[in-house]
Amino acid sequence: MLKDLFTKNKKKKYATIPSDRDQQDVPEGLMTKCSGCKKIMYTKELQKNNKVCLHCGYHHQMTAYERIESLFEPGSFIEIDRNMLSVNPLGFPEYLEKLEKDKQKASMNEAVVTGTGKIEGYDVSVAIMDSHFRMGSMGSVVGEKITRAIEKAGELRIPFIIFTASGGARMQEGILSLMQMAKTSAALKMFSENGGLIISIMTHPTTGGVSASFASLGDINLAEPGALIGFAGRRIIEQTIHEELPEDFQTAEFLLKHGQLDAVISRTELKEKLVNILKIHVPGGEWV
Amino acid sequence: MIGDLEFERPITDLRKKIDELKELTKTADVDLTAEIQKLEKRLENLQDDIYKNMKPWDRVQVARHPNRPTTLDYIPQVFSDFLELHGDRYFGDDEAIVAGIATFEGIPVTVIGHQRGKDTKENIRRNFGMPHPEGYRKALRLMKQAEKFGRPVICFIDTKGAFPGKAAEERGQSEAIAKNIFEMAGLKVPIICIVIGEGGSGGALALGVGDRILMLENSTYSVISPEGAAALLWKDASQAKRAAETMKITAQDLLGLGIVDEIIPEAKGGAHKNDLKDQATAIKDSLKHSLNELLPLSTSEIVEQRYTKYKKIGKYEIEEERNLDRIKSV
């Protein structure tokens, strides 16, 4: 009958929502599925391996604080300028709301964490970008914090290391964000003139204005495997040249092949290689 | 007039009407002189009104006008003894950037600028003024040469941006731009940059780090084109007009934000309506007094002042530490 049809339809509208208690049965985040090979593994083991897949070597994105934990001697990292906050210089619609949302979501104030710390005994100044906050985009705060971290390295005469992860300039700050490319590069130039060592480690993704400024200005430019690195977006290039791009276009490996990088280094070996570089750059060497 | 823009439509219409009346006075047996005079007065007022109240989007159109003077138009007017120098010594010669040596009021200088074409044929040769890495590397080679001989560097900025292409990426577009910005920041001679048309993002900044940044009245300078911003922010490229207003890209906006040091005036309606000589004279005047301020400075003063100039750019606030409990500590 017609009436039956309606009841049948009505029934279909219900979906099963697991109760809170059901959800607790499987602790959240116990297992993680690899974004590369789709295999499932214990989150703890993945964390222990610096978020590099145990099966296929896929590098999952790290937060800035995870990076710090994996790199520095415990308790040696001192953060600077974490109280520097973005404002809305152009009065851009919804910008402050977006910032607030990311502050909560990413538990950080801005897209870069800066400070000094010890890596196996070597003092360094670092800036670590985090793409979980506004895609790691660079506005006034990111530019200023990186500049101050470079100046700090200059003051203390220690190497400067930058981990980049950014979609580029932050549109909502317009020309001010573009000018951060000049500000940070000027600081690097001055640091470099005084003999300072700059190491850039490009992680996924490093594009646009960040790739076209400090990311490319290391004495040694490294990248993590599979990281997307480039100036213009893939879609824009395809539209411009009406040509399909190779699959590995703008990957770390592609850049290495074209002479744009010193080395592609797996995260599992990164610390060891960094220590190697730092050792070689101790003024006058270490006489044994 | 040919080449009039959308926002100038009322002026075009009125001018057409005046021309018709003039024609009528000649051919028919009526005297409309008084009427014509009245309309001409009104045309003048209308022009004042429209050109004084140009919206950012109107200026974008003027900055992109095909007849707008380019770097190579200005060079012979502003400088003497110009000799173009080619090539980056690594790969090729990128004609989207012209560069060379010249004298300005008797002083040796190095001149570098983006070069776009005015018609399709020239635009293909010049790649629409969108450089490849070799263009930026040529510019850098000549800046370092200028540094060696103590010559000031004058840069003309006029590009939609660095070329987004496969070959450009392969040859290190990012590195080329980054290296120019880096080296310009520390160059030991005065650098004056003049935005004469569009200043498009990193591709403009790669010739744009200097001691003085001057902008022609109707030029624009932005982190992304209005079309690009609209597509990115509102997923709709047709919102470009709105983006042009929101992004603050006009010379007047940039002066207000402290990015630009001086605005060089243009004729009513834009540089393409001016006599080229007059526009070049306005540029010359600005260059002259900028150089007058910079030439007496020592090398270290120049580099330090440039550093301070860029260090100051940016807006942020400092929050008290105790409010930061939500942030994880390590």
XYZ file of C-alpha atoms in Angstrom:
618
model
C 0.000 0.000 0.000
C 0.965 3.575 -0.458
C 1.179 4.190 3.262
C 3.689 1.374 3.719
C 5.986 2.931 1.228
C 6.181 6.087 3.279
C 7.004 4.322 6.508
C 9.758 2.411 4.757
C 11.294 5.617 3.577
C 11.050 7.123 7.008
C 12.982 4.272 8.523
C 15.865 4.777 6.156
C 16.457 8.253 7.502
C 17.879 6.963 10.760
C 21.615 6.507 11.038
C 23.459 4.749 13.834
C 25.467 7.097 15.951
C 27.773 5.330 18.357
C 27.297 6.383 21.974
C 30.089 8.123 23.820
C 30.868 4.901 25.632
C 31.199 2.929 22.411
C 33.633 5.459 21.103
C 35.760 5.167 24.199
C 36.171 1.437 23.659
C 38.773 2.163 20.989
C 40.973 4.920 22.369
C 41.218 7.703 19.891
C 44.370 7.675 17.809
C 45.578 4.257 18.927
C 46.115 3.248 15.331
C 47.073 5.408 12.366
C 46.616 4.722 8.695
C 49.596 5.739 6.567
C 48.732 8.439 4.039
C 51.220 6.867 1.632
C 50.725 3.073 1.629
C 47.406 3.022 3.578
C 48.753 0.392 5.975
C 47.625 0.616 9.569
C 50.130 0.834 12.401
C 50.345 1.795 16.062
C 50.364 5.563 16.457
C 52.970 5.231 19.200
C 55.357 3.386 16.915
C 54.797 5.936 14.164
C 55.517 8.741 16.632
C 58.664 7.006 17.790
C 59.813 6.856 14.183
C 59.315 10.646 13.851
C 56.079 10.087 11.949
C 57.847 8.292 9.122
C 55.837 5.259 7.966
C 57.448 2.006 9.083
C 56.411 0.299 5.860
C 56.830 2.781 3.014
C 58.838 5.656 4.491
C 56.100 8.218 3.898
C 56.817 11.411 5.855
C 53.689 12.560 7.711
C 53.582 16.234 8.605
C 55.004 17.105 12.012
C 53.934 19.916 14.250
C 56.571 22.436 15.232
C 56.613 21.160 18.813
C 56.977 17.538 17.715
C 59.945 18.644 15.646
C 61.497 20.360 18.647
C 61.032 17.265 20.789
C 62.639 15.047 18.181
C 65.635 17.285 17.643
C 66.747 19.023 20.804
C 68.331 17.845 24.003
C 65.506 17.623 26.553
C 64.943 20.914 28.302
C 67.421 22.836 26.139
C 64.938 24.578 23.879
C 64.011 28.105 24.908
C 61.194 29.588 22.887
C 61.264 33.291 22.042
C 58.504 35.640 20.916
C 55.696 33.166 21.418
C 53.576 36.076 22.615
C 53.767 37.891 19.291
C 50.311 37.997 17.746
C 48.855 38.892 14.379
C 46.592 41.887 13.940
C 44.407 42.735 10.962
C 46.384 45.495 9.250
C 44.228 45.719 6.114
C 40.922 45.203 7.919
C 40.480 42.028 5.922
C 37.055 40.396 6.352
C 37.021 37.331 8.656
C 40.805 37.327 9.124
C 40.763 37.620 12.915
C 38.122 34.892 13.194
C 40.244 32.563 11.074
C 43.289 33.274 13.225
C 41.339 32.583 16.405
C 40.077 29.279 15.034
C 43.581 28.123 14.146
C 44.949 29.214 17.519
C 42.509 26.826 19.162
C 42.888 24.057 16.612
C 46.679 24.048 16.395
C 47.343 25.099 20.012
C 49.790 27.700 18.836
C 49.842 31.447 18.295
C 51.267 31.634 14.826
C 52.655 29.549 11.987
C 56.241 29.521 13.248
C 57.954 28.613 16.508
C 61.350 30.201 17.124
C 64.008 29.853 19.779
C 67.394 28.475 20.700
C 68.417 25.009 21.795
C 71.068 22.335 21.810
C 71.380 19.536 19.242
C 73.868 16.981 20.585
C 75.808 19.728 22.285
C 75.687 22.230 19.440
C 73.890 25.507 20.166
C 71.639 26.686 17.361
C 68.908 29.227 16.732
C 65.900 27.788 14.917
C 62.673 28.754 13.242
C 60.225 25.908 12.710
C 57.204 26.561 10.554
C 53.987 24.667 11.092
C 51.499 24.228 8.288
C 48.714 23.380 10.736
C 48.328 27.110 11.367
C 46.944 29.020 8.358
C 48.776 26.664 5.978
C 52.041 27.963 7.417
C 51.499 31.191 5.529
C 53.793 34.126 6.197
C 52.364 37.365 7.519
C 53.947 40.096 9.623
C 54.363 37.908 12.714
C 55.976 34.995 10.887
C 58.356 37.396 9.134
C 59.249 39.245 12.323
C 59.741 36.100 14.394
C 62.025 34.547 11.794
C 63.952 37.816 11.481
C 64.453 37.966 15.255
C 65.587 34.335 15.340
C 68.180 35.136 12.675
C 69.293 38.224 14.622
C 69.517 36.064 17.741
C 71.795 33.637 15.898
C 73.931 36.602 14.878
C 74.122 37.956 18.433
C 75.096 34.593 19.912
C 77.274 33.661 16.920
C 75.548 30.320 16.500
C 74.168 28.632 13.361
C 70.647 29.344 12.150
C 68.439 26.442 11.110
C 65.058 26.874 9.471
C 62.420 24.226 8.843
C 60.026 25.528 6.222
C 56.414 24.402 5.767
C 54.291 27.003 4.098
C 51.872 27.718 1.310
C 53.544 31.116 0.815
C 52.619 34.678 1.656
C 49.501 35.321 3.747
C 46.969 36.922 1.417
C 45.084 38.643 4.229
C 48.066 40.849 5.018
C 48.597 41.844 1.395
C 51.751 43.766 0.580
C 52.949 43.535 4.191
C 53.304 39.778 3.814
C 55.165 40.170 0.518
C 57.607 42.509 2.247
C 58.376 39.872 4.883
C 60.288 38.091 2.123
C 62.549 41.140 1.936
C 62.795 41.544 5.712
C 63.808 37.943 6.400
C 66.191 37.843 3.428
C 67.829 41.081 4.568
C 68.401 39.548 8.002
C 69.902 36.438 6.406
C 72.146 38.568 4.219
C 73.527 40.451 7.212
C 73.967 37.215 9.192
C 75.669 35.591 6.219
C 78.043 38.544 5.668
C 79.226 38.015 9.243
C 80.034 34.389 8.522
C 76.908 32.812 9.993
C 75.896 29.316 8.909
C 72.394 28.958 7.452
C 70.787 25.536 7.052
C 67.397 25.314 5.382
C 65.320 22.154 5.610
C 62.334 22.261 3.315
C 59.430 20.112 4.447
C 56.047 19.509 2.876
C 54.864 21.947 1.527
C 57.276 24.815 0.793
C 55.858 27.013 -1.927
C 55.340 30.578 -3.140
C 56.911 33.435 -1.240
C 58.561 31.205 1.340
C 60.263 29.058 -1.267
C 61.263 32.306 -3.056
C 62.949 33.731 0.031
C 64.583 32.203 3.127
C 63.837 28.566 2.220
C 66.197 28.841 -0.762
C 68.858 30.902 0.988
C 70.652 28.312 3.083
C 74.370 27.711 2.754
C 73.046 24.188 2.724
C 69.561 23.526 1.382
C 68.031 20.190 2.365
C 64.586 18.706 1.895
C 62.533 15.835 3.269
C 61.589 13.052 0.847
C 58.438 13.662 -1.134
C 58.068 17.284 0.009
C 56.302 19.596 -2.430
C 58.611 22.511 -3.177
C 58.078 25.175 -5.817
C 57.327 28.756 -6.708
C 54.105 28.620 -8.723
C 51.214 26.255 -8.109
C 50.897 23.178 -10.273
C 47.417 24.129 -11.516
C 48.507 27.610 -12.556
C 51.459 26.209 -14.491
C 49.286 23.656 -16.264
C 46.838 26.388 -17.225
C 49.644 28.648 -18.449
C 51.577 26.188 -20.579
C 48.654 23.914 -21.529
C 50.720 20.865 -20.785
C 50.425 18.098 -18.263
C 53.250 18.060 -15.769
C 55.203 14.957 -14.752
C 53.968 13.271 -11.598
C 57.118 14.014 -9.616
C 57.039 17.703 -10.633
C 58.070 20.006 -7.763
C 58.903 17.163 -5.397
C 62.126 17.227 -3.392
C 63.492 14.497 -5.667
C 62.620 16.557 -8.771
C 64.466 19.556 -7.367
C 67.477 17.443 -6.484
C 67.600 16.107 -10.040
C 67.516 19.667 -11.397
C 70.317 20.889 -9.198
C 68.184 22.945 -6.845
C 68.978 21.107 -3.595
C 72.071 19.894 -1.766
C 70.434 16.700 -0.542
C 67.161 14.953 0.206
C 67.405 13.456 3.666
C 65.022 11.094 5.417
C 63.750 12.375 8.737
C 65.063 9.258 10.429
C 68.617 10.323 9.549
C 68.146 14.069 9.725
C 69.479 14.663 13.214
C 72.644 12.703 12.510
C 73.264 14.639 9.267
C 72.577 17.968 10.940
C 75.103 17.166 13.643
C 77.549 16.239 10.889
C 77.064 19.646 9.219
C 77.274 21.529 12.517
C 80.494 19.725 13.382
C 82.123 20.696 10.091
C 81.184 24.337 10.650
C 82.662 24.791 14.099
C 85.121 27.667 13.526
C 88.567 26.169 13.135
C 87.202 22.632 13.475
C 87.448 20.388 16.532
C 91.024 19.219 16.972
C 91.106 15.697 18.283
C 39.157 57.794 -27.892
C 40.631 54.412 -28.708
C 41.819 52.667 -25.605
C 39.407 54.389 -23.240
C 38.448 52.308 -20.259
C 35.137 51.298 -18.771
C 35.174 53.898 -16.003
C 35.907 56.618 -18.540
C 32.737 55.870 -20.518
C 30.893 59.078 -19.435
C 33.861 61.158 -20.612
C 34.022 59.309 -23.912
C 30.303 59.779 -24.471
C 30.370 63.476 -23.719
C 33.389 64.014 -25.921
C 31.628 62.247 -28.758
C 28.636 64.548 -28.341
C 30.830 67.651 -28.471
C 32.536 66.366 -31.617
C 29.130 65.818 -33.211
C 28.061 69.365 -32.410
C 31.312 70.729 -33.799
C 30.754 68.769 -36.961
C 27.210 70.112 -37.159
C 28.383 73.706 -36.777
C 30.683 73.196 -39.719
C 28.248 71.510 -42.064
C 24.819 72.814 -41.117
C 23.860 76.435 -40.979
C 23.567 76.741 -37.202
C 25.862 78.296 -34.651
C 26.269 76.039 -31.642
C 29.421 77.668 -30.226
C 27.776 78.653 -26.965
C 26.379 75.164 -26.497
C 29.765 73.603 -27.273
C 31.523 75.853 -24.786
C 29.066 74.865 -22.116
C 29.602 71.195 -22.808
C 33.363 71.586 -22.862
C 33.235 73.167 -19.442
C 31.115 70.275 -18.285
C 33.613 67.818 -19.807
C 36.398 69.393 -17.833
C 34.438 69.091 -14.593
C 33.489 65.537 -15.414
C 37.122 64.608 -16.052
C 38.184 66.201 -12.784
C 35.490 64.324 -10.970
C 36.168 60.922 -12.507
C 39.955 61.032 -12.435
C 40.086 62.348 -8.908
C 37.843 59.585 -7.635
C 39.406 56.609 -9.353
C 38.668 53.324 -7.621
C 41.415 50.722 -7.094
C 39.970 48.603 -9.889
C 40.085 51.613 -12.261
C 43.749 52.065 -11.455
C 44.374 48.363 -12.130
C 42.977 48.947 -15.621
C 45.156 52.011 -16.150
C 48.251 50.189 -14.842
C 47.600 47.429 -17.388
C 46.749 49.743 -20.283
C 48.439 48.478 -23.457
C 49.584 52.004 -24.330
C 51.083 52.691 -20.918
C 54.776 53.602 -21.271
C 57.198 50.780 -20.529
C 60.778 50.639 -19.238
C 62.222 51.009 -22.741
C 60.004 54.054 -23.365
C 61.371 55.807 -20.299
C 65.044 54.871 -20.576
C 65.981 57.158 -23.507
C 63.976 60.005 -21.947
C 65.398 59.727 -18.446
C 68.995 58.579 -19.118
C 71.805 59.281 -21.583
C 74.382 56.936 -23.082
C 72.274 53.827 -22.435
C 73.898 50.608 -23.538
C 71.901 47.418 -23.140
C 73.815 44.447 -21.752
C 72.520 40.932 -22.264
C 72.542 37.493 -20.735
C 72.966 35.777 -17.390
C 76.126 33.856 -18.437
C 74.569 30.552 -17.373
C 71.622 29.854 -19.603
C 70.386 32.637 -21.868
C 69.091 36.139 -22.322
C 65.606 36.776 -20.983
C 64.007 39.662 -22.851
C 61.338 40.067 -20.187
C 64.030 42.028 -18.348
C 66.154 44.742 -19.962
C 69.303 45.979 -18.302
C 72.294 48.096 -19.055
C 74.541 50.991 -18.165
C 73.819 54.671 -18.672
C 74.326 58.099 -17.183
C 71.758 60.062 -15.235
C 72.485 63.786 -15.121
C 76.138 62.969 -15.634
C 76.306 60.207 -12.994
C 77.008 56.640 -14.156
C 74.161 54.278 -13.214
C 72.958 50.758 -13.908
C 69.370 50.529 -15.145
C 67.282 47.369 -14.911
C 63.594 46.877 -15.619
C 60.849 44.472 -16.518
C 59.880 44.834 -20.154
C 56.451 43.918 -21.467
C 55.285 44.281 -25.042
C 52.648 46.604 -26.421
C 51.314 44.224 -29.056
C 51.028 40.470 -29.381
C 54.222 40.050 -31.358
C 56.307 42.034 -28.904
C 54.586 40.394 -25.960
C 55.564 36.966 -27.211
C 59.174 38.108 -27.509
C 59.048 39.664 -24.049
C 56.972 36.863 -22.535
C 54.427 39.492 -21.387
C 57.071 40.917 -19.079
C 57.094 37.758 -16.964
C 60.716 36.744 -16.352
C 62.336 33.331 -16.130
C 65.188 32.668 -13.679
C 67.774 33.748 -16.277
C 66.173 37.195 -16.359
C 66.626 37.611 -12.621
C 70.155 36.224 -12.827
C 71.023 38.726 -15.545
C 69.682 41.481 -13.291
C 71.765 40.207 -10.381
C 74.901 39.957 -12.509
C 74.543 43.604 -13.474
C 73.759 44.700 -9.920
C 76.969 43.093 -8.701
C 78.770 44.825 -11.566
C 77.258 48.131 -10.461
C 78.476 47.424 -6.938
C 82.009 46.830 -8.206
C 82.086 50.203 -9.948
C 80.132 52.081 -7.291
C 77.200 52.907 -9.569
C 73.695 53.428 -8.180
C 71.096 50.953 -9.460
C 67.740 52.147 -10.817
C 65.033 49.477 -11.220
C 61.787 49.830 -13.127
C 59.084 47.445 -11.959
C 56.392 46.423 -14.403
C 55.332 42.778 -14.289
C 52.321 40.623 -13.577
C 54.764 38.298 -11.853
C 57.524 35.806 -12.422
C 56.589 33.332 -15.148
C 54.774 30.252 -13.816
C 56.145 27.586 -16.149
C 57.745 24.172 -16.112
C 61.136 25.344 -17.366
C 61.139 28.231 -14.894
C 60.626 25.802 -12.001
C 63.283 23.419 -13.301
C 65.829 26.194 -13.498
C 65.033 27.437 -9.993
C 62.584 30.335 -10.165
C 62.365 30.365 -6.370
C 66.112 30.425 -5.895
C 66.593 33.148 -8.512
C 64.049 35.429 -6.844
C 65.312 34.660 -3.347
C 68.918 35.322 -4.352
C 68.044 38.720 -5.857
C 66.150 39.808 -2.749
C 69.024 38.600 -0.559
C 71.743 40.328 -2.593
C 69.780 43.542 -3.077
C 69.338 43.788 0.690
C 73.106 43.977 1.097
C 74.188 45.711 -2.127
C 76.737 48.395 -1.298
C 75.394 51.054 -3.685
C 72.136 53.024 -3.603
C 69.128 51.278 -5.149
C 66.036 53.169 -6.267
C 62.998 51.178 -7.421
C 60.175 52.724 -9.407
C 56.917 50.866 -9.935
C 55.730 52.083 -13.348
C 52.893 49.639 -14.047
C 51.976 46.436 -12.269
C 54.078 45.228 -9.372
C 53.187 41.557 -9.251
C 54.339 39.680 -6.160
C 57.744 37.979 -5.835
C 58.457 38.578 -9.496
C 58.353 42.312 -8.802
C 60.131 42.136 -5.451
C 63.087 40.412 -7.151
C 63.872 43.853 -8.627
C 62.235 45.707 -5.779
C 64.422 45.821 -2.683
C 65.880 49.297 -2.421
C 66.576 52.462 -0.470
C 63.689 54.321 -2.066
C 60.525 52.784 -3.484
C 58.693 55.188 -5.767
C 55.387 54.518 -7.478
C 53.676 56.151 -10.399
C 50.283 57.451 -9.326
C 48.250 54.783 -11.121
C 50.534 51.818 -10.703
C 49.733 48.895 -8.401
C 51.850 46.632 -6.214
C 50.493 43.509 -4.587
C 51.224 40.086 -3.206
C 48.861 38.494 -5.744
C 46.789 39.762 -8.683
C 43.224 40.797 -7.814
C 41.974 37.910 -9.969
C 44.225 35.463 -8.158
C 43.211 36.771 -4.751
C 39.525 36.488 -5.623
C 39.950 32.931 -6.859
C 41.883 31.960 -3.757
C 39.829 33.706 -1.113
C 36.328 33.556 -2.518
C 36.780 30.816 -5.150
C 35.515 33.276 -7.742
C 37.856 35.181 -10.078
C 35.040 37.546 -11.084
C 35.275 39.119 -7.623
C 38.547 40.761 -8.715
C 37.111 44.255 -8.301
C 36.272 43.539 -4.676
C 39.707 41.979 -4.146
C 41.418 45.047 -5.621
C 39.768 47.141 -2.924
C 40.337 44.745 -0.048
C 43.981 43.984 -0.846
C 45.184 47.625 -0.681
C 47.280 47.679 -3.819
C 47.274 51.286 -5.052
C 50.142 53.745 -4.708
C 48.038 55.734 -2.239
C 47.385 52.629 -0.092
C 51.061 51.681 -0.096
C 52.158 55.161 0.852
C 49.772 54.919 3.792
C 51.207 51.539 4.811
C 54.736 52.952 4.733
C 55.929 50.667 1.925
C 56.330 53.408 -0.669
C 58.348 56.566 -0.120
C 56.861 58.781 -2.786
C 54.168 58.909 -5.455
C 55.133 60.272 -8.879
C 52.177 62.140 -10.402
C 50.670 61.164 -13.730
C 48.534 63.098 -16.196
C 44.772 62.973 -15.771
C 43.642 59.482 -16.695
C 47.101 57.935 -16.628
C 50.626 58.038 -18.014
C 49.471 56.825 -21.428
C 47.567 60.105 -21.901
C 50.581 62.192 -21.014
C 53.242 63.425 -23.296
C 56.010 60.887 -22.700
C 58.520 63.701 -22.124
C 56.408 65.205 -19.345
C 56.028 61.854 -17.610
C 59.761 61.203 -17.932
C 60.452 64.632 -16.423
C 58.314 63.784 -13.412
C 60.287 60.556 -12.968
C 63.569 62.418 -13.401
C 62.640 64.930 -10.701
C 61.895 62.184 -8.196
C 65.057 60.295 -9.088
C 67.121 63.428 -8.735
C 66.079 64.255 -5.220
C 66.222 60.614 -4.101
C 69.785 60.371 -5.391
C 70.638 63.675 -3.764
C 69.671 62.169 -0.435
C 71.442 58.861 -1.010
C 74.696 59.767 -2.750
C 76.293 61.516 0.260
C 75.791 58.417 2.461
C 78.621 55.995 3.149
C 78.358 52.372 2.076
C 77.646 51.183 5.601
C 75.053 53.915 6.168
C 73.226 52.894 3.002
C 73.141 49.214 3.938
C 72.145 49.925 7.545
C 69.365 52.307 6.580
C 68.038 49.805 4.074
C 68.040 47.113 6.761
C 66.145 49.351 9.165
C 63.651 50.283 6.459
C 62.680 46.653 5.904
C 62.952 45.628 9.544
C 60.189 48.105 10.352
C 57.673 46.690 7.858
C 54.929 44.615 9.448
C 52.150 44.983 11.996
C 51.772 42.840 15.115
C 51.100 43.035 18.823
C 52.737 41.562 21.896
C 50.448 39.746 24.323
C 51.328 39.331 27.950
C 52.847 35.946 28.683
C 50.348 34.956 31.359
C 47.559 34.804 28.800
C 49.293 32.093 26.877
C 48.328 29.076 28.939
C 46.769 27.253 26.028
C 50.130 27.040 24.285
C 52.061 23.896 24.966
C 55.505 24.264 26.417
C 58.307 21.899 25.727
